Short mmCIF file of C-alpha atoms in Angstrom, two decimals:
data_model
loop_
_atom_site.label_atom_id
_atom_site.label_comp_id
_atom_site.label_asym_id
_atom_site.label_seq_id
_atom_site.Cartn_x
_atom_site.Cartn_y
_atom_site.Cartn_z
CA MET A 1 -0.13 -0.01 -0.11
CA ASP A 2 2.85 2.29 0.88
CA SER A 3 4.37 2.23 -2.55
CA ILE A 4 0.59 2.52 -4.13
CA LEU A 5 0.51 5.74 -2.18
CA ALA A 6 3.87 7.17 -2.88
CA LEU A 7 3.26 6.72 -6.73
CA PRO A 8 1.66 10.36 -7.04
CA MET A 9 3.93 11.63 -4.60
CA SER A 10 6.84 10.74 -6.72
CA VAL A 11 5.50 12.78 -9.44
CA LEU A 12 6.05 16.13 -8.36
CA PRO A 13 9.90 15.73 -7.42
CA PHE A 14 10.37 13.91 -10.81
CA LEU A 15 9.07 16.87 -12.55
CA VAL A 16 10.85 19.69 -10.72
CA VAL A 17 14.21 17.45 -11.48
CA LEU A 18 13.57 16.75 -15.26
CA THR A 19 12.13 20.43 -15.74
CA ILE A 20 15.02 21.99 -14.41
CA ILE A 21 17.55 19.78 -16.25
CA VAL A 22 15.59 20.27 -19.64
CA PHE A 23 15.44 23.99 -18.94
CA VAL A 24 19.31 24.26 -18.79
CA HIS A 25 19.80 21.93 -21.77
CA GLU A 26 17.69 23.59 -23.91
CA MET A 27 18.33 27.07 -22.74
CA GLY A 28 22.05 26.26 -23.91
CA HIS A 29 20.89 25.77 -27.53
CA TYR A 30 18.34 29.02 -27.13
CA LEU A 31 21.05 31.34 -25.84
CA VAL A 32 24.11 30.33 -28.48
CA ALA A 33 21.31 30.36 -31.03
CA ARG A 34 20.44 34.00 -30.38
CA TRP A 35 23.81 34.87 -30.37
CA ASN A 36 24.48 33.73 -33.89
CA GLY A 37 21.43 35.64 -35.03
CA ILE A 38 19.16 32.46 -35.49
CA ALA A 39 15.75 32.93 -35.55
CA ILE A 40 13.73 30.63 -33.08
CA GLN A 41 10.30 29.58 -33.57
CA THR A 42 9.59 27.75 -30.21
CA PHE A 43 11.04 26.49 -26.79
CA SER A 44 9.31 23.93 -25.48
CA ILE A 45 9.58 22.14 -22.21
CA GLY A 46 7.66 18.81 -22.74
CA PHE A 47 6.04 17.58 -25.92
CA GLY A 48 2.62 17.31 -27.11
CA PRO A 49 -0.35 19.50 -26.64
CA GLU A 50 0.64 23.13 -25.05
CA LEU A 51 -0.46 23.62 -21.48
CA VAL A 52 0.50 27.14 -21.16
CA GLY A 53 2.78 29.43 -23.12
CA PHE A 54 3.42 32.92 -24.47
CA THR A 55 5.05 34.70 -27.47
CA ASP A 56 7.70 37.10 -26.72
CA LYS A 57 8.68 40.13 -28.51
CA LYS A 58 10.93 38.15 -31.02
CA GLY A 59 8.33 35.86 -32.11
CA THR A 60 9.43 32.89 -30.10
CA ARG A 61 6.75 30.94 -28.26
CA TRP A 62 7.42 29.58 -24.85
CA ARG A 63 5.54 26.88 -23.75
CA ILE A 64 5.25 24.01 -21.51
CA ALA A 65 3.58 20.80 -22.86
CA ALA A 66 1.59 17.85 -21.75
CA ILE A 67 4.18 14.97 -21.95
CA PRO A 68 7.06 16.27 -19.64
CA LEU A 69 9.90 13.83 -20.89
CA GLY A 70 12.18 16.23 -22.59
CA GLY A 71 12.05 19.48 -24.71
CA TYR A 72 13.35 21.22 -27.43
CA VAL A 73 14.24 24.41 -29.24
CA ARG A 74 12.66 24.44 -32.52
CA PHE A 75 14.07 27.16 -35.23
CA VAL A 76 12.52 29.06 -37.72
CA GLY A 77 12.39 26.73 -41.12
CA ASP A 78 12.31 23.44 -39.27
CA MET A 79 9.87 20.98 -40.22
CA ASN A 80 9.81 19.43 -36.93
CA PRO A 81 11.40 19.62 -33.19
CA ALA A 82 14.28 17.34 -34.45
CA SER A 83 15.71 20.39 -36.72
CA GLN A 84 14.86 18.54 -40.08
CA PRO A 85 14.67 21.64 -42.54
CA ASP A 86 11.35 22.65 -44.33
CA GLU A 87 12.64 22.72 -47.92
CA GLU A 88 9.67 24.67 -49.07
CA PHE A 89 9.58 27.24 -46.32
CA ILE A 90 13.30 28.10 -47.06
CA GLU A 91 12.87 28.52 -50.59
CA ARG A 92 9.91 31.05 -49.75
CA ALA A 93 11.93 32.69 -47.30
CA GLY A 94 12.89 36.42 -48.28
CA PRO A 95 16.36 37.70 -47.87
CA GLU A 96 16.09 39.13 -44.49
CA LEU A 97 14.65 35.92 -42.94
CA SER A 98 17.08 33.82 -44.95
CA ARG A 99 19.97 35.21 -42.91
CA GLN A 100 18.57 34.27 -39.74
CA LEU A 101 17.67 30.36 -40.70
CA PHE A 102 19.74 27.97 -38.70
CA VAL A 103 20.11 25.85 -41.99
CA ASN A 104 21.63 28.87 -43.68
CA LYS A 105 24.15 29.37 -40.91
CA ASN A 106 27.97 28.14 -41.42
CA VAL A 107 28.74 24.72 -40.30
CA TRP A 108 30.73 25.89 -37.16
CA GLN A 109 27.79 28.10 -36.00
CA ARG A 110 25.54 25.24 -36.01
CA ILE A 111 28.25 23.00 -34.82
CA ALA A 112 28.39 25.58 -31.39
CA VAL A 113 24.34 25.52 -31.14
CA VAL A 114 24.67 21.95 -31.25
CA VAL A 115 26.86 21.54 -28.46
CA ALA A 116 25.60 23.99 -26.21
CA GLY A 117 22.82 21.62 -24.67
CA PRO A 118 25.11 19.44 -23.63
CA ALA A 119 27.76 21.87 -22.65
CA ALA A 120 25.07 23.66 -20.86
CA ASN A 121 24.20 20.53 -18.54
CA VAL A 122 27.87 20.04 -18.02
CA LEU A 123 28.63 23.50 -16.83
CA PHE A 124 25.18 23.46 -14.44
CA THR A 125 26.72 20.42 -12.98
CA LEU A 126 30.10 22.00 -11.99
CA LEU A 127 28.45 25.04 -10.56
CA ILE A 128 26.06 23.03 -8.41
CA LEU A 129 28.95 20.54 -7.09
CA TYR A 130 31.27 23.85 -6.44
CA ALA A 131 28.55 25.37 -4.90
CA LEU A 132 27.95 22.55 -2.49
CA LEU A 133 31.65 22.40 -1.63
CA LEU A 134 31.90 25.99 -0.66
CA GLY A 135 28.82 26.25 1.18
CA TYR A 136 28.71 22.83 3.02
CA GLY A 137 32.00 20.91 2.41
CA ARG A 138 31.98 17.44 3.16
CA TYR A 139 32.19 15.13 6.42
CA MET A 140 35.07 12.91 6.39
CA ALA A 141 36.38 10.01 8.16
CA PRO A 142 40.35 8.85 7.84
CA ALA A 143 40.93 6.71 4.85
CA VAL A 144 42.82 4.21 7.16
CA VAL A 145 42.17 0.48 6.91
CA GLN A 146 41.21 -0.72 10.04
CA THR A 147 40.38 -4.50 9.72
CA VAL A 148 40.80 -6.65 6.67
CA THR A 149 37.99 -9.44 5.99
CA PRO A 150 39.82 -12.88 5.65
CA ASP A 151 39.36 -14.35 2.03
CA SER A 152 38.62 -10.89 0.60
CA ALA A 153 39.94 -9.10 -2.32
CA ALA A 154 41.61 -6.73 -0.12
CA MET A 155 43.39 -9.62 1.40
CA GLU A 156 44.21 -11.06 -1.88
CA ALA A 157 45.75 -7.64 -3.05
CA GLY A 158 47.69 -7.24 0.08
CA LEU A 159 46.14 -4.53 2.00
CA GLN A 160 46.84 -4.52 5.76
CA SER A 161 45.55 -2.65 8.76
CA GLY A 162 46.96 0.58 9.39
CA ASP A 163 47.40 1.25 5.49
CA ARG A 164 46.31 4.85 4.71
CA ILE A 165 44.78 4.84 1.07
CA LEU A 166 45.78 7.94 -0.82
CA ALA A 167 44.11 7.14 -4.22
CA ILE A 168 42.30 4.83 -6.31
CA ASP A 169 42.38 4.65 -10.23
CA GLY A 170 44.18 8.06 -9.68
CA PHE A 171 41.32 9.95 -7.94
CA ALA A 172 42.64 11.38 -4.82
CA VAL A 173 41.35 9.75 -1.48
CA ARG A 174 40.60 12.39 1.02
CA GLY A 175 38.21 10.14 3.42
CA PHE A 176 37.00 6.76 3.98
CA ASP A 177 33.75 7.81 2.17
CA ASP A 178 35.68 8.45 -1.13
CA VAL A 179 37.10 4.66 -0.51
CA LEU A 180 33.65 3.15 -0.54
CA ARG A 181 32.44 5.27 -3.34
CA LEU A 182 35.27 4.40 -5.66
CA VAL A 183 35.23 1.05 -4.78
CA SER A 184 31.36 0.29 -4.99
CA THR A 185 31.18 1.81 -8.59
CA ALA A 186 33.79 -0.93 -9.72
CA PRO A 187 32.46 -4.39 -9.12
CA GLN A 188 34.77 -6.93 -11.04
CA ARG A 189 36.93 -4.42 -12.42
CA THR A 190 40.43 -4.08 -11.34
CA ILE A 191 41.40 -1.00 -9.43
CA THR A 192 44.88 0.43 -8.82
CA ILE A 193 45.12 1.46 -5.16
CA GLU A 194 47.84 3.95 -4.15
CA LEU A 195 48.61 3.77 -0.40
CA GLU A 196 50.68 4.73 2.48
CA ARG A 197 52.40 2.04 4.67
CA ALA A 198 55.19 2.64 7.26
CA GLY A 199 56.07 5.92 5.82
CA ALA A 200 56.35 4.69 2.07
CA VAL A 201 53.99 4.93 -0.76
CA GLU A 202 52.88 1.76 -2.41
CA THR A 203 50.65 0.64 -5.09
CA VAL A 204 48.43 -2.45 -5.33
CA ARG A 205 45.95 -3.56 -7.60
CA ALA A 206 42.75 -5.19 -6.46
CA THR A 207 39.52 -6.41 -8.08
CA PRO A 208 36.44 -5.67 -6.23
CA ARG A 209 34.15 -8.55 -5.66
CA VAL A 210 30.23 -8.20 -6.38
CA ALA A 211 27.81 -7.86 -3.55
CA GLU A 212 24.08 -6.84 -3.59
CA ILE A 213 22.87 -4.75 -1.18
CA THR A 214 19.11 -3.61 -0.44
CA ASP A 215 18.67 0.29 0.01
CA ARG A 216 16.15 1.67 2.55
CA TRP A 217 13.38 1.47 -0.15
CA GLY A 218 13.68 -2.12 -1.15
CA GLY A 219 15.76 -1.51 -4.16
CA VAL A 220 18.47 -4.06 -4.92
CA HIS A 221 22.17 -2.97 -6.30
CA ARG A 222 25.26 -4.78 -7.21
CA VAL A 223 28.24 -3.06 -5.96
CA GLY A 224 31.75 -3.61 -5.34
CA ARG A 225 33.25 -4.82 -2.07
CA LEU A 226 36.77 -4.87 -1.23
CA GLY A 227 36.17 -6.65 2.19
CA LEU A 228 37.31 -3.79 4.30
CA GLU A 229 35.69 -3.60 7.80
CA ASN A 230 35.81 0.12 9.07
CA LYS A 231 33.59 1.34 11.98
CA PHE A 232 33.67 4.87 12.82
CA GLU A 233 32.39 6.73 15.82
CA VAL A 234 30.57 10.15 15.23
CA SER A 235 34.04 11.83 16.81
CA ASP A 236 35.90 10.07 13.96
CA TYR A 237 34.24 12.82 11.33
CA VAL A 238 35.45 16.12 10.52
CA LEU A 239 34.20 18.76 8.49
CA TYR A 240 36.47 19.55 5.63
CA LYS A 241 35.83 22.60 3.50
CA PRO A 242 38.03 23.56 0.62
CA ASN A 243 39.29 26.92 -0.20
CA PRO A 244 37.66 28.47 -3.21
CA VAL A 245 40.64 27.45 -5.46
CA GLU A 246 40.99 23.98 -4.10
CA ALA A 247 37.15 23.36 -4.45
CA ILE A 248 37.61 24.04 -8.32
CA GLY A 249 40.08 21.31 -8.61
CA MET A 250 37.75 19.05 -6.45
CA THR A 251 34.84 19.84 -8.46
CA PHE A 252 36.27 18.82 -11.95
CA GLU A 253 37.76 15.77 -10.21
CA GLU A 254 34.18 14.80 -9.10
CA VAL A 255 32.84 15.36 -12.81
CA ARG A 256 35.87 13.30 -13.99
CA PHE A 257 34.78 10.52 -11.76
CA ILE A 258 31.17 10.32 -12.64
CA ILE A 259 32.20 10.51 -16.69
CA ASP A 260 34.54 7.52 -15.84
CA ARG A 261 32.27 5.73 -13.90
CA THR A 262 29.45 6.35 -16.46
CA VAL A 263 31.44 5.20 -19.33
CA ALA A 264 32.84 2.07 -17.41
CA PHE A 265 29.25 1.20 -16.63
CA ILE A 266 28.11 1.34 -20.55
CA GLY A 267 31.53 -0.55 -21.25
CA ASP A 268 30.49 -3.41 -18.85
CA PHE A 269 27.36 -4.33 -21.22
CA PHE A 270 29.85 -5.16 -24.05
CA VAL A 271 32.28 -7.54 -22.03
CA GLY A 272 29.10 -9.43 -20.27
CA ARG A 273 29.38 -7.70 -16.93
CA GLY A 274 26.59 -5.35 -16.82
CA ASP A 275 23.40 -5.68 -15.05
CA VAL A 276 20.46 -4.59 -17.07
CA GLN A 277 18.42 -4.44 -13.68
CA GLN A 278 20.51 -1.15 -12.93
CA LEU A 279 19.27 0.40 -16.06
CA GLY A 280 15.51 2.12 -15.86
CA GLY A 281 13.63 4.92 -17.69
CA PRO A 282 11.02 7.39 -16.67
CA ILE A 283 9.34 5.24 -14.13
CA LYS A 284 12.75 4.39 -11.97
CA MET A 285 13.80 8.11 -12.34
CA ALA A 286 10.62 9.36 -10.72
CA THR A 287 10.79 6.69 -8.30
CA VAL A 288 14.53 7.73 -7.39
CA SER A 289 13.52 11.40 -7.36
CA GLN A 290 10.80 10.89 -4.73
CA GLN A 291 13.47 8.88 -2.79
CA VAL A 292 15.87 11.13 -2.90
CA ALA A 293 13.31 14.01 -2.12
CA THR A 294 12.55 12.36 1.29
CA LEU A 295 16.12 12.81 2.40
CA GLY A 296 16.20 16.63 2.02
CA ILE A 297 16.75 19.22 -0.37
CA LEU A 298 20.80 18.99 -0.48
CA PRO A 299 20.65 15.10 -1.64
CA LEU A 300 18.07 16.34 -4.44
CA VAL A 301 19.88 19.20 -5.74
CA ASN A 302 23.11 16.75 -5.82
CA LEU A 303 20.66 14.21 -7.73
CA ILE A 304 20.16 17.31 -10.24
CA ALA A 305 23.47 17.52 -10.77
CA MET A 306 24.41 14.03 -11.51
CA LEU A 307 21.39 13.53 -13.83
CA SER A 308 22.44 16.89 -15.46
CA LEU A 309 25.67 15.72 -16.46
CA ASN A 310 24.54 12.38 -17.32
CA ILE A 311 21.76 13.67 -19.73
CA GLY A 312 24.48 15.90 -21.52
CA LEU A 313 26.73 12.79 -21.97
CA ILE A 314 23.84 10.96 -23.45
CA ASN A 315 22.93 13.60 -25.56
CA LEU A 316 26.22 13.59 -27.11
CA LEU A 317 26.16 10.07 -28.37
CA PRO A 318 26.21 9.77 -32.10
CA ILE A 319 22.47 8.76 -32.72
CA PRO A 320 20.67 10.96 -34.99
CA VAL A 321 17.72 12.66 -33.20
CA LEU A 322 20.05 13.31 -30.46
CA ASP A 323 22.58 16.08 -30.21
CA GLY A 324 25.33 14.01 -30.95
CA GLY A 325 23.91 12.76 -34.32
CA HIS A 326 23.60 16.27 -35.52
CA LEU A 327 27.12 17.04 -34.22
CA LEU A 328 28.23 13.93 -36.35
CA TYR A 329 26.39 15.30 -39.40
CA TYR A 330 27.86 18.92 -38.98
CA LEU A 331 31.75 17.22 -38.48
CA ILE A 332 31.20 15.40 -41.62
CA GLU A 333 30.09 18.17 -43.62
CA ALA A 334 33.07 20.18 -42.23
CA ALA A 335 35.49 17.72 -43.36
CA ARG A 336 34.05 17.04 -46.77
CA GLY A 337 33.03 20.56 -47.31
CA LYS A 338 29.55 20.14 -48.14
CA PRO A 339 26.69 18.73 -46.12
CA LEU A 340 25.25 15.12 -46.58
CA THR A 341 22.14 14.71 -48.92
CA GLN A 342 18.81 14.96 -47.47
CA ARG A 343 18.12 11.43 -48.26
CA VAL A 344 21.22 10.17 -46.24
CA GLN A 345 19.88 12.66 -43.20
CA GLU A 346 16.49 11.51 -43.53
CA ILE A 347 17.72 7.46 -43.20
CA GLY A 348 19.92 8.33 -40.30
CA PHE A 349 16.90 10.47 -38.66
CA ARG A 350 14.85 7.21 -38.89
CA PHE A 351 17.37 4.96 -37.89
CA GLY A 352 17.95 6.98 -35.00
CA LEU A 353 14.21 7.65 -34.08
CA ALA A 354 14.24 3.47 -34.05
CA VAL A 355 17.26 3.34 -31.84
CA VAL A 356 15.68 5.94 -29.28
CA LEU A 357 12.21 4.48 -29.21
CA THR A 358 13.80 1.07 -28.75
CA LEU A 359 16.01 1.96 -25.86
CA MET A 360 12.58 3.40 -24.29
CA VAL A 361 10.86 0.03 -24.69
CA PHE A 362 13.78 -1.65 -23.41
CA THR A 363 13.67 0.44 -20.33
CA PHE A 364 10.04 0.43 -19.48
CA THR A 365 10.50 -3.59 -19.63
CA ILE A 366 12.81 -3.06 -16.46
CA ASP A 367 10.69 -0.12 -14.78
CA VAL A 368 7.29 -2.04 -14.93
CA PRO A 369 8.22 -5.17 -13.78
CA ASP A 370 10.35 -3.49 -10.84
CA LEU A 371 7.46 -1.24 -10.11
CA LEU A 372 5.08 -4.08 -9.79
CA ARG A 373 7.44 -5.84 -7.38
CA ARG A 374 7.59 -3.06 -5.17
CA ILE A 375 3.77 -2.44 -5.23
CA ALA A 376 3.38 -6.17 -4.28
CA GLY A 377 5.96 -6.05 -1.61
CA SER A 378 4.11 -3.12 -0.08
#
């Protein structure tokens, strides 16, 4: 019953999270397009019928639509939100309007507009993480090994009680929470551990074993475990607040970590280590948003930062329909000195649409059974 009652409650945090991320992404496209003198027809949050909207002085229609699963900036002269050019409209456009059409801008201007969306997501993530570090800092416990579990990955790697862990896979370790995070996101992947032992710096390699954990909401996750048993008292934690310059480096390192683990997560599926149950679509995103929202505003803000970065990266995949597909077309155009034919672009668009729809159906096949299991277990 609790899960059933939670369904409506999960909608609001989900809408807040997704709307912010989509707005940032589309605003990136919009601003760079404006700076390049491109006429914009529509700025839409969501797809489908318009719920509310207005037209500004430059003729752009700002709207919120009924299906809140994305958004788009549609340029004057586009046939649809996917930026396919309307050849008949373009031919009828007068000299003044023609200069403002996206399709008539040089290839580097078009590349800048396409890249601006994902870049805005990345920049947004950097700003959030930087602000959180400066404003709140981090509570950290010492990254010193207390106990090594017998017959564990840590024991096989030669880790010992008293070792101070300095870095894992090149990422600096400032506290034991960093150790847990770096290890848990690398199940069955060999990691390099830099440590200090008896005043000397040593490097060892270990392969975290897979463990299944159940979160407070009943979700099951596959994580990496070394076999380190550290027990801390509240007094062991200290608040670490970096200065503004150090926080910049820590923020970029955090973003690099997220990108590294995201790429590794995707790569696992190509080598047979991937767990499809860790994937999900809109339903899972709504559930996670609602769960995180119960923890407070700061965890929710952190979730927005993480999802913003991931959505920015996903949009750069070279799949027609996504920004990365358009970017691929324009890079080919820049290399060969002329655009691909409309026929080739149309075929690519249909292929990309098929891939995206297939992925959506696939994630729903994971989301729905998981949701039903949660309801049945309530």
